[in-house]
Coordinates of C-alpha atoms in Angstrom, one line a residue:
M1 CA 0.9 -15.3 -1.5
C2 CA -2.0 -14.1 -3.5
R3 CA -2.3 -12.1 -7.2
H4 CA -4.1 -9.2 -7.9
L5 CA -5.5 -7.0 -10.1
G6 CA -6.9 -3.3 -10.7
Y7 CA -8.6 -1.8 -13.8
V8 CA -9.7 1.4 -14.8
G9 CA -11.4 2.3 -17.9
P10 CA -14.2 2.1 -20.4
P11 CA -17.5 -0.3 -18.4
V12 CA -15.9 -4.7 -18.5
A13 CA -17.9 -7.1 -17.5
V14 CA -16.4 -8.1 -14.0
G15 CA -16.1 -12.1 -14.9
E16 CA -15.0 -11.2 -18.2
L17 CA -11.8 -9.2 -16.9
I18 CA -11.5 -12.1 -14.2
A19 CA -11.0 -14.7 -17.1
R20 CA -9.5 -12.4 -19.5
G21 CA -6.5 -13.6 -21.5
P22 CA -4.5 -16.8 -21.4
H23 CA -2.7 -15.8 -18.7
S24 CA -6.1 -15.3 -16.1
L25 CA -6.8 -14.1 -12.8
Y26 CA -8.4 -17.0 -12.3
A27 CA -5.5 -19.4 -14.4
Q28 CA -3.1 -17.4 -12.1
S29 CA -5.3 -19.2 -9.1
W30 CA -3.6 -22.5 -9.8
A31 CA -0.8 -21.8 -12.3
P32 CA 1.2 -18.7 -10.8
R33 CA 4.4 -18.4 -12.7
E34 CA 6.2 -15.0 -10.1
M35 CA 4.9 -16.3 -6.5
R36 CA 8.8 -15.5 -5.0
R37 CA 8.9 -18.2 -2.3
G38 CA 5.3 -17.1 -1.6
G39 CA 3.2 -20.5 -1.9
T40 CA 2.6 -22.1 -4.8
I41 CA -1.0 -22.2 -5.8
N42 CA -3.2 -19.8 -4.7
A43 CA -6.5 -21.8 -3.4
D44 CA -7.7 -19.9 -0.3
G45 CA -10.1 -18.0 -1.5
F46 CA -10.5 -15.1 -3.9
G47 CA -12.5 -11.7 -4.1
A48 CA -13.8 -8.9 -6.6
A49 CA -15.2 -5.4 -6.2
W50 CA -16.3 -2.7 -8.6
W51 CA -18.1 0.4 -8.6
R52 CA -21.6 2.3 -9.4
R53 CA -22.9 4.9 -9.0
A54 CA -24.6 6.0 -5.9
E55 CA -25.7 8.4 -3.9
V56 CA -22.6 7.7 -0.7
G57 CA -23.0 10.2 2.8
I58 CA -23.6 13.8 2.5
D59 CA -21.7 14.6 -0.6
G60 CA -24.1 13.2 -3.0
A61 CA -23.8 10.5 -5.8
R62 CA -19.9 9.5 -6.2
E63 CA -18.7 6.3 -7.1
A64 CA -19.8 3.3 -4.7
V65 CA -18.2 0.2 -4.2
T66 CA -19.6 -3.2 -3.9
R67 CA -17.7 -6.7 -3.7
Y68 CA -18.2 -10.0 -3.9
R69 CA -15.8 -13.0 -1.7
N70 CA -15.7 -16.3 -1.6
A71 CA -12.7 -18.5 1.1
A72 CA -13.1 -21.7 -1.8
P73 CA -10.9 -22.0 -5.2
I74 CA -12.4 -20.0 -7.3
W75 CA -12.9 -22.4 -9.8
T76 CA -15.0 -24.3 -8.1
D77 CA -17.4 -21.4 -7.9
P78 CA -20.0 -20.7 -11.5
A79 CA -20.7 -17.4 -9.7
V80 CA -18.2 -15.9 -11.5
A81 CA -19.0 -16.7 -14.9
E82 CA -22.6 -16.9 -14.1
V83 CA -23.3 -13.4 -12.2
L84 CA -19.8 -11.1 -12.3
G85 CA -19.8 -11.8 -15.7
Q86 CA -23.2 -10.0 -16.2
L87 CA -22.2 -7.1 -14.2
E88 CA -20.4 -3.8 -15.9
S89 CA -17.5 -1.9 -14.0
R90 CA -15.5 1.3 -15.2
A91 CA -13.1 -0.3 -12.7
V92 CA -12.2 -3.5 -11.2
L93 CA -10.8 -4.3 -8.6
A94 CA -9.8 -8.3 -7.6
A95 CA -7.4 -11.2 -6.5
V96 CA -6.7 -14.6 -5.5
R97 CA -5.6 -15.6 -2.4
S98 CA -3.1 -18.1 -1.0
A99 CA -3.4 -18.1 3.2
T100 CA 0.2 -17.4 5.3
V101 CA 0.8 -20.8 7.1
G102 CA -1.3 -19.9 10.4
M103 CA -3.5 -17.3 9.3
P104 CA -7.2 -18.7 8.8
I105 CA -8.7 -19.6 5.7
E106 CA -12.2 -17.3 6.1
R107 CA -14.3 -15.4 3.7
A108 CA -13.3 -12.5 5.8
A109 CA -10.4 -12.6 5.3
C110 CA -10.3 -12.1 1.3
A111 CA -9.4 -9.3 -0.2
P112 CA -11.1 -7.4 -1.4
F113 CA -11.2 -4.9 1.9
V114 CA -13.7 -2.6 1.7
D115 CA -15.3 1.0 2.6
E116 CA -17.5 3.7 1.3
H117 CA -15.8 4.0 -2.2
W118 CA -12.5 2.3 -1.5
A119 CA -10.7 -1.0 -2.0
F120 CA -7.9 -2.3 -1.0
S121 CA -5.4 -5.7 -2.2
H122 CA -2.7 -7.1 -0.2
N123 CA 0.3 -9.3 -1.7
G124 CA 2.3 -10.1 0.7
V125 CA 2.8 -10.8 4.6
V126 CA 4.0 -8.7 7.5
P127 CA 6.5 -11.3 9.5
D128 CA 5.1 -10.5 13.7
W129 CA 2.4 -9.0 12.7
R130 CA 0.5 -9.4 16.0
A131 CA 3.5 -6.9 17.6
T132 CA 5.1 -4.8 14.7
L133 CA 1.7 -3.3 13.3
P134 CA 0.8 -2.3 17.0
L135 CA 4.0 -0.3 17.1
V136 CA 3.7 1.2 13.4
L137 CA 0.1 2.5 14.9
A138 CA 1.9 4.5 17.8
D139 CA 4.6 5.7 15.1
L140 CA 1.4 6.6 12.5
D141 CA -0.4 8.2 15.5
E142 CA 2.6 10.5 16.7
I143 CA 3.2 11.5 12.9
L144 CA -0.3 12.4 12.1
T145 CA -1.3 14.2 15.2
P146 CA 0.1 18.0 14.9
A147 CA 2.3 19.3 18.3
A148 CA 0.4 21.5 20.7
S149 CA 1.1 24.8 20.9
P150 CA 3.7 25.1 23.8
V151 CA 2.1 27.6 26.5
P152 CA 3.6 29.2 28.7
P153 CA 4.1 27.8 32.4
R154 CA 2.7 31.1 35.4
G155 CA 5.2 32.9 36.6
I156 CA 7.4 32.8 33.8
D157 CA 8.1 35.0 30.2
G158 CA 7.7 33.7 26.9
F159 CA 8.7 30.6 25.5
D160 CA 11.0 29.1 23.1
P161 CA 10.3 30.1 19.7
D162 CA 12.1 27.0 18.1
L163 CA 9.8 24.9 19.8
P164 CA 7.7 23.7 16.5
S165 CA 4.5 23.0 17.0
E166 CA 3.7 22.3 13.1
P167 CA 3.2 18.7 11.9
L168 CA 5.3 18.2 9.2
H169 CA 5.0 18.0 5.1
T170 CA 6.7 16.1 2.4
D171 CA 8.1 17.2 -0.6
P172 CA 6.8 16.5 -4.2
E173 CA 8.4 13.4 -6.4
T174 CA 8.8 14.1 -10.0
A175 CA 7.2 10.8 -11.8
A176 CA 7.7 8.9 -14.1
S177 CA 5.2 9.3 -16.8
V178 CA 4.0 5.5 -18.8
D179 CA 2.0 6.5 -22.1
S180 CA -0.3 4.3 -23.6
Q181 CA 2.6 3.6 -27.0
G182 CA 4.4 0.5 -25.4
A183 CA 7.3 -0.6 -24.3
D184 CA 9.3 1.5 -26.8
S185 CA 8.2 4.8 -25.2
P186 CA 10.9 6.4 -22.9
V187 CA 8.4 5.7 -20.0
W188 CA 10.9 4.4 -17.3
H189 CA 12.4 7.9 -16.6
E190 CA 12.4 7.2 -12.6
P191 CA 13.3 10.3 -10.1
G192 CA 16.5 11.4 -9.9
L193 CA 17.5 11.6 -6.0
L194 CA 14.9 11.7 -3.3
S195 CA 14.6 15.4 -1.5
A196 CA 17.7 15.2 1.8
D197 CA 14.3 16.9 3.6
R198 CA 12.0 14.0 3.0
A199 CA 14.5 11.3 3.7
Q200 CA 15.6 13.6 7.1
R201 CA 12.1 13.2 8.0
R202 CA 11.9 9.1 7.0
G203 CA 14.6 8.2 9.4
G204 CA 17.6 8.0 7.0
P205 CA 20.0 9.8 4.1
P206 CA 19.4 10.6 0.8
E207 CA 18.7 7.8 -1.0
Q208 CA 19.3 7.3 -5.1
A209 CA 15.8 6.3 -6.6
G210 CA 16.1 3.1 -8.3
S211 CA 19.0 2.2 -6.1
S212 CA 18.7 -1.6 -5.4
P213 CA 17.8 -3.0 -1.8
D214 CA 19.1 -6.3 -2.7
T215 CA 22.5 -4.7 -1.5
A216 CA 21.4 -2.9 1.4
G217 CA 21.6 -3.6 4.7
S218 CA 23.9 -2.8 8.5
P219 CA 27.1 -1.9 7.9
T220 CA 29.4 -4.6 9.4
R221 CA 32.7 -4.2 12.0
N222 CA 34.5 -5.2 8.5
G223 CA 32.6 -2.7 6.4
S224 CA 30.8 -5.6 4.6
R225 CA 26.9 -5.4 4.5
D226 CA 24.8 -7.5 6.8
H227 CA 21.7 -9.2 5.2
S228 CA 20.4 -11.1 7.8
P229 CA 16.5 -10.2 8.7
Q230 CA 14.9 -9.3 12.2
P231 CA 14.5 -11.8 14.4
P232 CA 10.5 -12.6 14.3
G233 CA 9.4 -11.8 17.6
D234 CA 11.6 -9.0 18.7
V235 CA 10.6 -6.6 17.4
A236 CA 12.4 -3.0 18.7
R237 CA 10.8 0.6 18.0
P238 CA 12.9 2.7 15.9
P239 CA 13.8 6.4 17.6
N240 CA 10.9 9.0 17.7
R241 CA 10.6 10.1 13.9
T242 CA 8.4 13.4 14.1
G243 CA 11.5 15.9 14.9
R244 CA 10.2 17.2 18.0
P245 CA 12.5 17.8 21.1
P246 CA 11.0 16.1 24.2
K247 CA 9.2 18.1 26.5
A248 CA 10.3 20.7 28.5
A249 CA 10.5 20.9 31.8
G250 CA 7.9 23.2 33.3
R251 CA 6.2 23.7 30.1
Q252 CA 1.9 23.2 30.0
D253 CA 0.6 22.1 26.3
S254 CA -2.4 23.3 24.8
P255 CA -5.1 20.4 24.6
A256 CA -3.8 17.6 22.4
V257 CA -5.2 16.9 19.4
A258 CA -7.1 13.8 19.4
P259 CA -5.2 10.6 17.6
V260 CA -6.0 9.5 14.5
F261 CA -6.5 5.7 16.3
G262 CA -6.0 6.4 19.7
S263 CA -5.5 2.5 20.9
P264 CA -4.2 -0.8 19.6
A265 CA -7.7 -2.1 19.5
A266 CA -8.1 0.8 16.9
L267 CA -6.5 -3.3 15.7
L268 CA -9.2 -4.8 16.3
Q269 CA -11.9 -3.1 13.8
A270 CA -9.5 -5.9 11.5
E271 CA -12.4 -7.9 9.4
S272 CA -10.0 -11.1 10.3
L273 CA -6.8 -12.0 12.0
T274 CA -5.2 -11.7 9.3
D275 CA -1.7 -8.9 8.6
S276 CA -3.5 -7.8 5.5
A277 CA -6.7 -7.0 7.2
A278 CA -5.3 -5.3 9.8
L279 CA -2.9 -3.3 7.5
W280 CA -6.3 -2.4 6.0
V281 CA -7.6 -0.5 9.4
L282 CA -4.2 1.6 9.7
L283 CA -4.5 2.3 6.0
R284 CA -8.2 3.6 6.0
G285 CA -7.4 6.1 8.9
L286 CA -4.3 6.9 7.5
L287 CA -6.5 8.2 3.8
G288 CA -9.4 9.6 6.8
A289 CA -6.1 11.8 7.4
I290 CA -6.0 13.1 4.3
T291 CA -5.6 16.9 4.5
P292 CA -4.4 19.9 1.8
D293 CA -1.4 21.8 3.9
G294 CA -0.8 17.9 6.3
P295 CA 1.8 15.0 6.4
V296 CA -0.9 13.1 3.9
R297 CA -1.4 14.8 1.4
S298 CA -3.1 12.5 -0.9
P299 CA -3.7 8.3 -1.7
G300 CA 0.0 8.0 -2.5
D301 CA 1.2 9.6 0.5
A302 CA -0.8 7.2 2.8
L303 CA 0.4 4.2 1.0
S304 CA 4.3 5.6 1.3
L305 CA 3.4 6.0 4.4
L306 CA 2.1 2.4 5.8
V307 CA 4.9 1.1 3.4
D308 CA 8.1 3.2 5.2
T309 CA 6.4 2.8 8.6
V310 CA 6.4 -0.9 8.3
L311 CA 9.6 -1.6 6.9
R312 CA 11.0 0.4 9.6
Y313 CA 10.2 -2.8 12.1
Q314 CA 9.8 -5.9 10.1
P315 CA 12.1 -4.7 7.0
S316 CA 11.5 -8.3 6.0
A317 CA 7.8 -7.2 5.1
R318 CA 6.5 -8.3 1.4
L319 CA 3.6 -4.5 0.7
N320 CA 2.5 -5.0 -2.4
L321 CA -0.6 -2.9 -1.9
L322 CA -3.2 -2.6 -4.1
L323 CA -5.7 0.7 -3.8
G324 CA -8.2 1.8 -5.7
N325 CA -11.7 4.3 -5.9
G326 CA -13.3 3.8 -8.9
A327 CA -11.5 6.6 -10.5
E328 CA -8.0 6.0 -10.1
L329 CA -5.7 3.0 -9.1
W330 CA -3.1 3.2 -6.5
A331 CA -0.1 0.4 -6.0
T332 CA 3.0 -0.3 -4.3
T333 CA 5.8 -3.1 -5.1
C334 CA 7.7 -4.8 -2.3
W335 CA 9.0 -7.6 -3.5
H336 CA 7.1 -9.0 -5.2
S337 CA 5.6 -8.6 -8.8
L338 CA 3.7 -6.2 -10.9
S339 CA 3.4 -5.4 -14.4
V340 CA 1.2 -2.6 -16.2
L341 CA -0.6 -2.6 -19.4
V342 CA -1.7 2.0 -20.7
A343 CA -3.9 1.3 -23.1
D344 CA -5.4 4.8 -25.3
D345 CA -8.9 4.8 -22.3
Y346 CA -7.7 2.2 -19.7
T347 CA -4.8 0.6 -17.3
V348 CA -4.7 -2.5 -15.7
L349 CA -2.2 -3.6 -13.3
S350 CA -2.0 -7.1 -12.4
S351 CA 0.6 -9.2 -10.6
E352 CA 1.5 -10.9 -13.6
P353 CA 0.2 -10.1 -17.1
Y354 CA -2.7 -12.1 -18.4
D355 CA -1.5 -12.2 -21.9
D356 CA 0.9 -11.4 -24.5
D357 CA 0.4 -7.9 -25.3
P358 CA 3.7 -5.8 -26.1
R359 CA 2.2 -2.7 -23.9
W360 CA 2.9 -4.9 -20.8
Q361 CA 6.0 -3.6 -19.5
P362 CA 7.6 -4.7 -15.4
V363 CA 6.9 -2.6 -12.4
D364 CA 10.7 -2.5 -10.7
D365 CA 10.7 -2.9 -6.6
H366 CA 10.0 -0.4 -4.2
R367 CA 8.0 2.1 -6.5
L368 CA 4.8 3.6 -5.6
V369 CA 2.6 3.4 -9.3
I370 CA -0.5 5.9 -9.7
A371 CA -3.0 5.3 -12.4
G372 CA -6.5 6.0 -14.6
P373 CA -7.6 5.1 -17.7
G374 CA -4.8 5.7 -20.5
H375 CA -2.2 7.0 -18.0
C376 CA 0.4 5.6 -15.0
T377 CA 2.8 7.8 -12.9
V378 CA 5.7 5.6 -11.6
T379 CA 8.3 7.1 -8.7
A380 CA 10.0 5.7 -6.7
L381 CA 9.1 4.3 -2.5
A382 CA 12.1 6.2 0.0
L383 CA 13.6 3.3 2.4
P384 CA 13.2 4.1 5.8
T385 CA 17.1 3.7 7.8
T386 CA 17.3 -0.1 8.5
E387 CA 16.4 -0.7 4.7
R388 CA 15.0 -3.8 3.1
V389 CA 16.3 -6.6 3.0
R390 CA 15.9 -10.1 1.4
S391 CA 15.5 -13.2 3.8

């Protein structure tokens, strides 16, 4: 698949960070240690994004992102040392790519993908993504579009007050904190039980945080668990998850609110014909839909909802996502490895540790990571009804 790295903290040279340590991201391009059956080397391109203070839009000065990408192996490009080594930034997001079989090897397919102040990388794969992601898009539109207010038809008195007209909300979860005191500090206190309300909205019963997805699966006739992956090309749509009842006969709804995506054609905005580029289209829409009282209230909510919805259709999808905005980092673990290093004034997230610093700590599977300079929190991702299986 890929290897990626994110940094937030004091200004650092972009090229120096990419080459930092005996097992740097640069070295991981030809000698990765934890690919987990996702390839052997990462020689199908690379990219780096960094942020600078600039006037962006009507909001005035904020962190604007710039990137450099190349479809060639990173070790063939002298710009990594000669150019990126001269650029400094308080935040960096970089990746080296191992292309999935059948996907193009081109510059447009290389992470990071960017938009205004956002940068994004995907380490993993979505099987049968051309059939899967349009269904995910439709599901997200249904979740994000508020239910229209029911209007009584002419000649009929009153209307059913039980028909919901508000979007569903997400309950906050307890977070596990990571400090800069190293592996001996009590930093991995995971959340206990995901709320029943949230789990029900995501399509399943409450899940115990930290439960292993390796033991997940659907029950068979003899009571054992079925671990067989879903056949490629046969993507069935799960039941409606919004909690809204079917429209009552004879009722007339108020004008519909415009959906976030509107049509599967929105996926044509992807820079490249890859699952990662299409995932970025979906995530970018979710980030644009963040509101204080909506179903998506933060970048962490956007990542969690995207991972949850994709896994409902493709339980074997691998979804290590990394997102940055120049001030913070957000990441998910779903199959592939991720480690975090928290120092006094900076934090690094990396697919593999680049050195032997004892402060590196591995992140468990199915976690959401939120990091800023010198601090990091880790929470459990809710599992969908059809729990992920490892093929």
